[in-house]
Coordinates of C-alpha atoms in Angstrom, one line a residue:
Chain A
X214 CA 2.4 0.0 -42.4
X215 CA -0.6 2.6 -42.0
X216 CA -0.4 4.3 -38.4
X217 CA -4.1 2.9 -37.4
X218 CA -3.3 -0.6 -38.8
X219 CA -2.3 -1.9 -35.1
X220 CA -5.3 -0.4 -33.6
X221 CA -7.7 -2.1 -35.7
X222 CA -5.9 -5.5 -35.5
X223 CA -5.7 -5.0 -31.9
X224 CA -9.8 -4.6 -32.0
X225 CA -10.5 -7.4 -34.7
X226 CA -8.4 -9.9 -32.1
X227 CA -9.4 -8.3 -29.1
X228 CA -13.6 -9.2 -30.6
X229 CA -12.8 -12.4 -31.7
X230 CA -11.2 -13.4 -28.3
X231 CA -14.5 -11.9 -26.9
X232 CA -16.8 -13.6 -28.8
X233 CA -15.0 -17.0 -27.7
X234 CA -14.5 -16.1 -24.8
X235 CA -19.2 -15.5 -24.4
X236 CA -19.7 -18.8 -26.4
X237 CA -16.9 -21.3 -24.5
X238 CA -16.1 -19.8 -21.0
X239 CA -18.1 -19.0 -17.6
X240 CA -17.5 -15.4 -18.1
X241 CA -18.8 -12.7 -15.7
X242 CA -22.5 -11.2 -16.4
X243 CA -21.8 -7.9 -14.8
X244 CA -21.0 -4.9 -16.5
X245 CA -19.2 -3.5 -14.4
X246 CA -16.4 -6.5 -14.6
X247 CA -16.9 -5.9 -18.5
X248 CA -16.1 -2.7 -17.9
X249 CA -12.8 -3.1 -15.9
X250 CA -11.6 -5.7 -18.2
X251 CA -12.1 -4.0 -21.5
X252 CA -9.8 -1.2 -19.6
X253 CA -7.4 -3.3 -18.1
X254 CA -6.6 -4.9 -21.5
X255 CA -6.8 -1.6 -23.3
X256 CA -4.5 0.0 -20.7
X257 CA -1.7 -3.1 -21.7
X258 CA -2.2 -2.1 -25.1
X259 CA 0.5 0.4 -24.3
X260 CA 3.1 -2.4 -24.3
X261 CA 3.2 -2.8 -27.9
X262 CA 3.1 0.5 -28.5
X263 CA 1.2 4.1 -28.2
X264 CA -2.4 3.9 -29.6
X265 CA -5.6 5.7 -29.6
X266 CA -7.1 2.7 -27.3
X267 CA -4.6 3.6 -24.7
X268 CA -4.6 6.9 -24.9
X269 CA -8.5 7.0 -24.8
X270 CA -8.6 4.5 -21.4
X271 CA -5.9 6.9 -20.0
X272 CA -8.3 9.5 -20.0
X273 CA -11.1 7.6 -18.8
X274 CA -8.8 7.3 -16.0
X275 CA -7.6 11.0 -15.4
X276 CA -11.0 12.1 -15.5
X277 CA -12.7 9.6 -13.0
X278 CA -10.1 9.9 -10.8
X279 CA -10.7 13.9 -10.6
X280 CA -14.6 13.4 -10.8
X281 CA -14.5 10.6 -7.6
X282 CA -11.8 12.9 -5.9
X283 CA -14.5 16.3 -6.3
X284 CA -17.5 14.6 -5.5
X285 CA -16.2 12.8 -1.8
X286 CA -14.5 16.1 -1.0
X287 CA -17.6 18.0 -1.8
X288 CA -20.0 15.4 0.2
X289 CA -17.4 14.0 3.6
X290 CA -15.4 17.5 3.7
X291 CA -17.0 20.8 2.3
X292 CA -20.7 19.5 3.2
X293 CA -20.3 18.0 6.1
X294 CA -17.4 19.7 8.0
X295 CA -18.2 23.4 6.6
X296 CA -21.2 24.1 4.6
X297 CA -24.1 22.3 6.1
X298 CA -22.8 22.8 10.1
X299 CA -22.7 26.6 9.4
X300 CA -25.6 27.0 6.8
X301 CA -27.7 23.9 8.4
X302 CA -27.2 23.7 12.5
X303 CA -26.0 27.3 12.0
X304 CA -22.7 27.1 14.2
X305 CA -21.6 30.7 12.5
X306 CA -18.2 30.6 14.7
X307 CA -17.1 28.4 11.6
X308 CA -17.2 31.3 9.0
X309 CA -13.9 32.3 10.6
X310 CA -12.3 29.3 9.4
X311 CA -14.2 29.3 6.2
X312 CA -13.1 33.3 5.5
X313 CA -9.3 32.0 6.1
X314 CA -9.7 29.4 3.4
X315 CA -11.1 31.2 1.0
X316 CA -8.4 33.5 1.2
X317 CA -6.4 31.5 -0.4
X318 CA -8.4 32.2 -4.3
X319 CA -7.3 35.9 -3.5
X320 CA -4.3 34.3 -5.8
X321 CA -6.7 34.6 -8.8
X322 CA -7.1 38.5 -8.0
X323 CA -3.8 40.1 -8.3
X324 CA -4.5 42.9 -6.5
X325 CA -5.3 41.3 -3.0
X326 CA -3.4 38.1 -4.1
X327 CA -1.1 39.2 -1.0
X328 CA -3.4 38.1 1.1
X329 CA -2.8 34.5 0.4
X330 CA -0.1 34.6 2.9
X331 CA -2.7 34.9 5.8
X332 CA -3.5 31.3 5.2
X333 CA -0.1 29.9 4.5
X334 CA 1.5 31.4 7.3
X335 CA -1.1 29.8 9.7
X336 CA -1.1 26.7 7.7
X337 CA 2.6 26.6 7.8
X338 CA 2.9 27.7 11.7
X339 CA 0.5 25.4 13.1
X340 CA 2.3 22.4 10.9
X341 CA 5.3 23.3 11.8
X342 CA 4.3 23.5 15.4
X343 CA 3.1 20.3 15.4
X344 CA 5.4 18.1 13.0
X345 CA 8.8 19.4 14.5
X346 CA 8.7 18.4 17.7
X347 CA 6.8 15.0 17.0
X348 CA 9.3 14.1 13.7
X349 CA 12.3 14.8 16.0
X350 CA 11.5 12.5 18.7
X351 CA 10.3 9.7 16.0
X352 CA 13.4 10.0 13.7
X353 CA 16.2 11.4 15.1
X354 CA 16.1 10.0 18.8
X355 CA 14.2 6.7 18.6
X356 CA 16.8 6.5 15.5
X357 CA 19.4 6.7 17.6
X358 CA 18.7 5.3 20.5
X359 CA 18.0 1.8 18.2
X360 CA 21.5 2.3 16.5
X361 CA 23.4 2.1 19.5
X362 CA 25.4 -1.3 20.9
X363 CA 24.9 -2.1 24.1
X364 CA 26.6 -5.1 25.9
X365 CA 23.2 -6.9 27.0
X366 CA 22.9 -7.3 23.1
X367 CA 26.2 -10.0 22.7
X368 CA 23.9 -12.3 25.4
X369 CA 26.3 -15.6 25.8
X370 CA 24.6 -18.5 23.0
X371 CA 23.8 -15.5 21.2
X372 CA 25.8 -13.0 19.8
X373 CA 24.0 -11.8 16.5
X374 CA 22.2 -9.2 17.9
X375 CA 25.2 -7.6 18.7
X376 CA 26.7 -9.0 15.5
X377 CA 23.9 -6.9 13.5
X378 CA 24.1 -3.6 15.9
X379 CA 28.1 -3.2 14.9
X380 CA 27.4 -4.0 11.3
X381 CA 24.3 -1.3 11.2
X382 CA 26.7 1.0 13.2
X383 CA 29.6 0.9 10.4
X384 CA 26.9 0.9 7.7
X385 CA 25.4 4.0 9.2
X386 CA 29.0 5.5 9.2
X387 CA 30.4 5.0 6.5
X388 CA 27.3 5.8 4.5
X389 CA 27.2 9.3 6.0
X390 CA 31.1 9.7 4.9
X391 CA 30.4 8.9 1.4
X392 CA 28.3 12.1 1.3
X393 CA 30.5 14.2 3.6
X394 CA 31.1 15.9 0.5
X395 CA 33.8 18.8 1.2
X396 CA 36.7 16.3 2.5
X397 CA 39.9 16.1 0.1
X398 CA 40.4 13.6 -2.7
X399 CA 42.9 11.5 -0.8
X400 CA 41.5 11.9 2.7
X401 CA 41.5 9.5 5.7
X402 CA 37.2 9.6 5.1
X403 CA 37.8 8.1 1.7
X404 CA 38.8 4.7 2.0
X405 CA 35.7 4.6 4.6
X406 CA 33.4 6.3 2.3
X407 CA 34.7 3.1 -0.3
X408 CA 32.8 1.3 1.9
X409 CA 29.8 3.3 2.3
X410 CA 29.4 2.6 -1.5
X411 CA 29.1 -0.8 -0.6
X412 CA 26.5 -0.3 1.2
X413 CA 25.0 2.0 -0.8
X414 CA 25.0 -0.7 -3.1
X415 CA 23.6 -3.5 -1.1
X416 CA 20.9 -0.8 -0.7
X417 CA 20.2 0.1 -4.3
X418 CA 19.7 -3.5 -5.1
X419 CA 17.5 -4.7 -2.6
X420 CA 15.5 -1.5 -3.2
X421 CA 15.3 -2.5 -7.0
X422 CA 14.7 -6.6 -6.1
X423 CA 11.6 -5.1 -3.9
X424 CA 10.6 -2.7 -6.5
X425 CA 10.5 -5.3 -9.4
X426 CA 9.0 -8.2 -7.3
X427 CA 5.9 -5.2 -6.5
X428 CA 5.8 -4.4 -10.3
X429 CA 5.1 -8.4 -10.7
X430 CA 2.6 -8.5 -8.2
X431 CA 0.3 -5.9 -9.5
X432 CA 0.3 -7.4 -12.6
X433 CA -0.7 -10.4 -11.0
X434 CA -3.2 -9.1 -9.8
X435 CA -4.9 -7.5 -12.7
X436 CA -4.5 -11.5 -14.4
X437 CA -5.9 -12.8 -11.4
X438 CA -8.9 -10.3 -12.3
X439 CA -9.4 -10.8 -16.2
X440 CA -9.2 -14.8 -15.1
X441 CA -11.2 -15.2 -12.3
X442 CA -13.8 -12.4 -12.1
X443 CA -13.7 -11.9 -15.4
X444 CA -13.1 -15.1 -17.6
X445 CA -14.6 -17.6 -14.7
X446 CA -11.3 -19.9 -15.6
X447 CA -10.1 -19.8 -12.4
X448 CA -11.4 -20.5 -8.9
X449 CA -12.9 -18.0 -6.7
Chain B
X183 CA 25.1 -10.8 -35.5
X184 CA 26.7 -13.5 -32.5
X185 CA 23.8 -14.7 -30.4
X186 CA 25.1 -12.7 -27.1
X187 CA 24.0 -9.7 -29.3
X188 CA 21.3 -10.7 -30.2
X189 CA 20.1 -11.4 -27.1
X190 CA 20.8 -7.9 -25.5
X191 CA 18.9 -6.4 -28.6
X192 CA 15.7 -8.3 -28.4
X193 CA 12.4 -6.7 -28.5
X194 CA 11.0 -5.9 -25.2
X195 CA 7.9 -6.8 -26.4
X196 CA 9.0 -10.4 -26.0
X197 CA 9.9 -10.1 -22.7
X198 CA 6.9 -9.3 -21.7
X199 CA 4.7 -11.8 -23.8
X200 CA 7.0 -14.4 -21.8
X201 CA 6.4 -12.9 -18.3
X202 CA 2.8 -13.0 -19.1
X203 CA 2.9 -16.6 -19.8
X204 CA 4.6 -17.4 -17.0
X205 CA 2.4 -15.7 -14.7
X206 CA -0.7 -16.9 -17.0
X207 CA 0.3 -20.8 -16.7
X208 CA 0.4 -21.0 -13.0
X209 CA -2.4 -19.2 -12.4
X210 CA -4.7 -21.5 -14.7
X211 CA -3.2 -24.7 -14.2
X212 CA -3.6 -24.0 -10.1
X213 CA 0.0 -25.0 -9.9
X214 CA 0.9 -25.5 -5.8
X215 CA 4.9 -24.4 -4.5
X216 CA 6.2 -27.4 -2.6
X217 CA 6.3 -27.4 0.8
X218 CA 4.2 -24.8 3.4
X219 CA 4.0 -21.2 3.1
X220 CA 6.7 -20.2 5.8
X221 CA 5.7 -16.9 7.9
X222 CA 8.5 -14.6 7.7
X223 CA 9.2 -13.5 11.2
X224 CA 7.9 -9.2 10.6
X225 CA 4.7 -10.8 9.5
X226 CA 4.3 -13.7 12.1
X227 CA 5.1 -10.4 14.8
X228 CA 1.5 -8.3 13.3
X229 CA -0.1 -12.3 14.1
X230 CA 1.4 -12.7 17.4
X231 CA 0.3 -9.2 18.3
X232 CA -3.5 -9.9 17.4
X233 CA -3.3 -13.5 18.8
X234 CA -2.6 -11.4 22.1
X235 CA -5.4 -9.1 22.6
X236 CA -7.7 -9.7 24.3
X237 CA -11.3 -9.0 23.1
X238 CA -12.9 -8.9 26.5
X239 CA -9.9 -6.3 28.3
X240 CA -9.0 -2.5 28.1
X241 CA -7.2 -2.3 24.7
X242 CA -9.7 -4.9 22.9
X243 CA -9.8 -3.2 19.2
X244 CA -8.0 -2.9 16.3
X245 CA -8.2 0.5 14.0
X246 CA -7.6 -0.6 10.4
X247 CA -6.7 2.7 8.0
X248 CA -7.4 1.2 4.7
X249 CA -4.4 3.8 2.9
X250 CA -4.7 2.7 -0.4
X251 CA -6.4 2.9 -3.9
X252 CA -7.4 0.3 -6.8
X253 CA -3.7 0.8 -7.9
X254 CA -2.0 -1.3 -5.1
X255 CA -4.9 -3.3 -4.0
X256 CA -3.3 -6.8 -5.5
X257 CA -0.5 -6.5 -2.7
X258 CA -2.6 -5.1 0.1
X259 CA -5.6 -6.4 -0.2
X260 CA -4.6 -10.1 0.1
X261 CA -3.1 -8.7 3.2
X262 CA -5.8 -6.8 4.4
X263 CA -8.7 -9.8 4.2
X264 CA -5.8 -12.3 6.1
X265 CA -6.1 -9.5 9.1
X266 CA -10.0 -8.8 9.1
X267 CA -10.3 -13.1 9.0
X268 CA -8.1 -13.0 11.9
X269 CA -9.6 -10.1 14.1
X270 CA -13.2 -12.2 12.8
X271 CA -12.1 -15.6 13.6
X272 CA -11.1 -13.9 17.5
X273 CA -13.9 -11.7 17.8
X274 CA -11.9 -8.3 17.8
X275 CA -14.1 -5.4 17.3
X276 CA -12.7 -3.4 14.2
X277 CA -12.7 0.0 13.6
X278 CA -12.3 1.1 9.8
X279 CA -11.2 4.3 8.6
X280 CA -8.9 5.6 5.3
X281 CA -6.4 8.9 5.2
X282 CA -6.7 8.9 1.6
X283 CA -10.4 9.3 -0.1
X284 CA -10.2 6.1 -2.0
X285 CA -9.5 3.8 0.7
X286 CA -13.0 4.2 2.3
X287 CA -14.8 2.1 -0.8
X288 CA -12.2 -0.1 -0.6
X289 CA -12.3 -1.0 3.2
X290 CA -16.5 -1.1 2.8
X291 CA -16.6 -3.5 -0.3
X292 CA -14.1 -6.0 1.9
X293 CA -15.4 -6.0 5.4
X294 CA -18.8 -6.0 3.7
X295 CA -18.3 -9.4 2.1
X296 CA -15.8 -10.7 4.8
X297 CA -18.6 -9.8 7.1
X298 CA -21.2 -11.7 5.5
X299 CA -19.1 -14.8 5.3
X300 CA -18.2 -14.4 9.0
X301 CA -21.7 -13.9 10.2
X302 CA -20.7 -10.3 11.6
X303 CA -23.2 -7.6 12.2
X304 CA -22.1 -4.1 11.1
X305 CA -22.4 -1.7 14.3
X306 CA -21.4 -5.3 16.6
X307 CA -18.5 -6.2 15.3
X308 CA -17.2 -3.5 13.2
X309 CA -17.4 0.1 11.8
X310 CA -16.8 1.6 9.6
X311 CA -15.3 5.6 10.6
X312 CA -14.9 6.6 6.5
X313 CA -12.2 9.5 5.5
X314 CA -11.8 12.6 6.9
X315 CA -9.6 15.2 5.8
X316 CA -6.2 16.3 7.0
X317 CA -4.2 13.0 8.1
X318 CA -2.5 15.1 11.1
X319 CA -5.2 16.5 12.0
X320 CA -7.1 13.4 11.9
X321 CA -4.8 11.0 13.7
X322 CA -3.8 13.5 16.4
X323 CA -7.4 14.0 17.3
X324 CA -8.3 10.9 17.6
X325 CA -5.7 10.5 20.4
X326 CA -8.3 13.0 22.3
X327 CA -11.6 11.0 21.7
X328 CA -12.0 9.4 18.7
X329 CA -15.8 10.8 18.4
X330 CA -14.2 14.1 18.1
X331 CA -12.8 13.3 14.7
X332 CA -15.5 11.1 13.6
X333 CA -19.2 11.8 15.5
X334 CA -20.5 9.8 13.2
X335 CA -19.8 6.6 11.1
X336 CA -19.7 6.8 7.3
X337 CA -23.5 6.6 6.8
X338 CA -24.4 9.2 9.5
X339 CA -24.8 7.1 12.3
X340 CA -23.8 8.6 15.5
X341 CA -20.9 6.3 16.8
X342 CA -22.6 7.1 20.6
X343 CA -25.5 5.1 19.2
X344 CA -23.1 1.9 18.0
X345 CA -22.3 -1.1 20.5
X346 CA -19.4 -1.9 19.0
X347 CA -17.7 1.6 20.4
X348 CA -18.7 1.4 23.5
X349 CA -15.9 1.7 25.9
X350 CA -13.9 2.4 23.3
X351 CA -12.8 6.1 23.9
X352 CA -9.1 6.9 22.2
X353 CA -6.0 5.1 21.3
X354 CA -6.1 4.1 25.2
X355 CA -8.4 1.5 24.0
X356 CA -6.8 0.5 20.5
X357 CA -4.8 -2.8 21.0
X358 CA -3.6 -1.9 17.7
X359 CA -3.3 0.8 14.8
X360 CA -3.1 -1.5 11.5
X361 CA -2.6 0.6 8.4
X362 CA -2.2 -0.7 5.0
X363 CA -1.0 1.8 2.6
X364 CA 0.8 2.0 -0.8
X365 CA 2.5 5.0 -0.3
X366 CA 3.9 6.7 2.8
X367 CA 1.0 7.4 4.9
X368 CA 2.3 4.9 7.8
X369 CA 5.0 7.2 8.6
X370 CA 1.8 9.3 9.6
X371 CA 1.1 6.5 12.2
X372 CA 4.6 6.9 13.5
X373 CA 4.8 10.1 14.1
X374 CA 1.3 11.3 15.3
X375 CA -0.3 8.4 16.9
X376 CA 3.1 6.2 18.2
X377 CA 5.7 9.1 19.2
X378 CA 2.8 10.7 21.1
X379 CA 0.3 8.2 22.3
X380 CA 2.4 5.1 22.7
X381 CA -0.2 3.0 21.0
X382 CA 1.2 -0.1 18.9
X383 CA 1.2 -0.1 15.2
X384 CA 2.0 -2.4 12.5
X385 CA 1.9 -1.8 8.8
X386 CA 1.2 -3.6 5.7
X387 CA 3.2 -2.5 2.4
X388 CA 4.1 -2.6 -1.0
X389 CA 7.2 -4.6 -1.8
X390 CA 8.6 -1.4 -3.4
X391 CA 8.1 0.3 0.4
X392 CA 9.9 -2.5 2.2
X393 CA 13.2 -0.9 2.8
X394 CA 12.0 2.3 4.2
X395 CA 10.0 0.6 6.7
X396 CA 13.1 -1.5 8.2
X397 CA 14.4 1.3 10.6
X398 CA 11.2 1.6 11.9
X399 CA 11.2 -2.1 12.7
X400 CA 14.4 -2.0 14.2
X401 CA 13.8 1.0 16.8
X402 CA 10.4 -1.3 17.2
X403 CA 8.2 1.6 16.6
X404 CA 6.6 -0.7 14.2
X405 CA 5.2 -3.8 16.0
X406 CA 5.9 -5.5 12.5
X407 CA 5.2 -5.4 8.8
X408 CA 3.4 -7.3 6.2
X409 CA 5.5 -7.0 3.6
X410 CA 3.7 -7.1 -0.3
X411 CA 1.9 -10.0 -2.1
X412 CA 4.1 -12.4 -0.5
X413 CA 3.4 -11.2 3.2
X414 CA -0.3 -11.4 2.2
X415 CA -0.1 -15.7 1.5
X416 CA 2.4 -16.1 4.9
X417 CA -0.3 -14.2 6.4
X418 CA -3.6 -16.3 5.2
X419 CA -1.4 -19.7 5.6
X420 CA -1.4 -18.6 9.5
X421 CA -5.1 -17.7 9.8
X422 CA -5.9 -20.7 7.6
X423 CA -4.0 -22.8 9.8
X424 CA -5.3 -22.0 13.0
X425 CA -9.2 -20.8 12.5
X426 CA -10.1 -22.0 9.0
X427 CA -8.8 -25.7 9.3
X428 CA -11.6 -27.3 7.9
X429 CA -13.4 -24.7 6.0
X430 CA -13.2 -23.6 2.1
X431 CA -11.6 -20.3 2.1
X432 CA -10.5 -18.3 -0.7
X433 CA -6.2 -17.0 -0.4
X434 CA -5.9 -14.6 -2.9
X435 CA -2.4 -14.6 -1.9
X436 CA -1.6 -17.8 -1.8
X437 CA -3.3 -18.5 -5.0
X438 CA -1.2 -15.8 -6.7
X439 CA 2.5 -16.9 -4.8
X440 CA 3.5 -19.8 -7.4
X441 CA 3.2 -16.6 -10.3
X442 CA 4.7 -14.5 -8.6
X443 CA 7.6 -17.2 -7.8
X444 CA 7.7 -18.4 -11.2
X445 CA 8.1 -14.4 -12.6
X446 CA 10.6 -13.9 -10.4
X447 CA 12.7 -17.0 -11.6
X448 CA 12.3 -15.4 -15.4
X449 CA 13.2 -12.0 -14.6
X450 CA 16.3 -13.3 -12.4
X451 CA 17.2 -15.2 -15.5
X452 CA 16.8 -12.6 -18.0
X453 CA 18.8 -10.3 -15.4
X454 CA 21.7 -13.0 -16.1
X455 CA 21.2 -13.2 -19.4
X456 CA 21.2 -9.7 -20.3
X457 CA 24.6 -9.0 -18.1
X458 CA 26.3 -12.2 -20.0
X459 CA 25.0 -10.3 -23.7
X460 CA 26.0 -6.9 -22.1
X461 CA 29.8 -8.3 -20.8
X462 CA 30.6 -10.3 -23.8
X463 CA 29.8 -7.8 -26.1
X464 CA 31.8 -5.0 -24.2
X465 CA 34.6 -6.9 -24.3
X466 CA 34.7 -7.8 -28.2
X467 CA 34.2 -3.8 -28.6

């Protein structure tokens, strides 16, 4: 079979389902719902395989996505936070600022490209000024501190909070054993890091359960579009 | 070729013209789960939470960061229409912002129409902050004055000139920080507006972001979590059941739970299936 056969039965059915769809359903007016359907359906067209309808949607998508993403950052950052406060209500302290960013294009001129590091460094420093202490105290302490058993959790009628603190405790352990990677083969760590597989495991699957059940949500909700917004064959 | 093999070679492309007949059917044919929706306990905390502020005392608002783009909106934004009826249906004043560009169109095209619906006046009852860029930046400075960050609403409004901020100063006066995101911007909300400024937050996330969330629940630096699609219909059952009673209005979550039940079902079964085809023809190798 030709290469572009697919395509154009994919068309010719895709038409016809149109055309029934304009003479039998409620479908929307607005073309701007057209729009996103014809997209949505031409972006699934990847499940049966790669084709030029795909691949022509994909780069709808790329280039929108990079248009929208210029323009706001033009309009709410560049515009509003730099250009029009210094060139506008002519606060000229700003150029400061505005000379350290544009340092950062000295990259495109190789002879002053060292002087990208002006930027980084102060980029860097304040970041790391500011995430260290903040990212300790939320991570590693608060971790902590809500890892530990303490007796008021085993509270007489119930015990499961305690239950859960001692299980979270030996999960926590053993976990970290299993990639305490310079022990020896037959080690006392490796029966316990046996056990950190199991919970690595426990791990893995309710990761993938989670990731599969969002998978099926999303494409939910693009049927929920093409039926209700779209088609009309569904209540709004 | 024995049917177990046959059945761990079959085309993909079947697979999925099942799954999207099972999620089709249920969909059209406005098929109902038995029973309630039951409210898992992370998403009946974030209603608890709201249920308790009070709209007349210090901390009387809610800051909603609308963190997410067209790519996740069917498992957020089911979630994020439950929580704007609710803060409605109580009278909460909102304040609407977005750490990513896209979530600013996003958060004005819902509380636009929720608005409407709700008879709420825009500058009253809500605002809408927009995006500004630099996350840290952004939700650090806000701890200082919120007017800081923002002087003006999306449109150029200065907030000074908006009833619905007045009083409302910093995180001080933030009952709570709700962000829905599809990525990883909540940990943002842990770190830079939590750890510092003790103000509550809750999240609402994608299924696939569930398990990272947990230890954040358990050191309860997240008041609780709205957990995907699912989290979106427990949520609207609660609302509906308490403020909308009597009145027609539309789940988007709830309508989409008995597809996303009935999916799950398939792909559990073709999970089974596919081990029996992939043990029994191991074994004859």
């Amino acid at each position: 079979m030709k290469k572009w056969v697919p395509t154009v039965i994919f068309l010719a059915v895709a038409v016809v389902l149109i055309v029934l769809a304009i003479v039998f359903l409620p479908v929307s007016k607005s073309v701007w719902v057209w729009i996103a359907a014809l997209l949505t359906l031409a972006i699934f067209s990847i499940l049966y395989r790669d084709n030029p309808i795909y691949r022509i949607a994909e780069h709808i998508f790329v280039g929108l996505s990079l248009g929208y993403g210029l323009a706001m950052i033009w309009h709410l950052a560049l515009w509003q936070i730099a250009l029009r406060p210094l060139f506008v209500e002519g606060r000229f302290i700003l150029i400061i600022p505005i000379a350290i960013g544009l340092l950062y294009f000295t990259r495109l001129i190789p002879k002053v490209s060292w002087l990208v590091r002006i930027p980084i460094s102060i980029a860097l420093g304040l970041g790391s000024g500011i995430a260290i202490p903040l990212i300790f105290q939320a991570t590693i302490f608060e971790q902590t501190k809500a890892s530990l058993v303490l007796p008021e959790m085993f509270a007489p009628g119930n015990p499961w909070p305690g239950i859960w603190a001692i299980i979270l405790i030996i999960g926590i352990v053993t976990t970290l054993a299993y990639f305490f990677f310079s022990r020896k083969e037959k080690s006392v760590l490796s029966p316990v890091s046996k056990v950190g597989i199991i919970f690595i495991m426990l791990g893995f699957g309710a990761t993938f359960g989670l990731t599969v059940m969002s998978r099926v949500s999303l494409l939910i909700g693009r049927v929920q579009f093409l039926l209700r917004e779209w088609l009309g064959i569904i209540a709004q | 070729m024995k049917f177990w093999e046959r059945l761990g070679k079959i085309d993909r492309r079947i697979i999925y013209i099942v799954l999207a007949v099972v999620v089709i059917i249920p969909l059209i044919l406005t098929v109902k789960l038995p029973g309630k929706v039951r409210a898992m306990p992370r998403t009946k905390d974030v209603f608890d939470h709201i249920e308790n502020i009070d709209p007349n005392g210090k901390r009387r608002s809610i800051l909603i960061s609308v963190d997410f783009d067209p790519q996740t909106e069917p498992e957020l934004k089911p979630q994020l229409e439950a929580v704007v009826r609710h803060a409605f249906a109580r009278n909460i004043p909102l304040l609407v912002m977005a750490l990513p560009i896209q979530g600013t169109d996003i958060g004005i095209e819902v509380f636009t129409r929720l608005a409407e619906e709700h008879n709420k006046e825009y500058g009253i009852d809500y605002v809408i902050l927009g995006w500004k860029p630099s996350p840290v930046a952004v939700i650090l400075g806000m701890g200082n004055f919120i007017e800081q960050v923002f002087p003006t609403d999306y449109w150029g409004t200065p907030l000074s000139e908006l009833p619905v901020m007045e009083g409302i100063r910093n995180y001080d006066d933030v009952g709570l920080v709700m962000d829905f995101t599809g990525s990883s911007f909540y940990v943002y909300w842990v770190y830079y507006a939590h750890t510092p400024y003790d103000v509550p937050v809750a999240t609402g996330v994608t299924s696939v972001s569930v398990a990272d969330i947990y230890p954040f629940l358990g050191s309860k630096q997240f008041i609780g979590m709205l957990a995907g699609m699912k989290a979106g219909a427990e949520y609207e059952r609660l609302v509906k059941d308490k403020y909308y009673q009597d009145q027609d209005i539309f789940l988007r979550g709830t309508q989409a739970l008995p597809a996303l039940s009935a999916s799950l079902l398939v792909i559990i079964l073709f999970v089974i299936l596919g081990n029996i085809s992939h043990f029994a023809t191991r074994r004859k190798s």
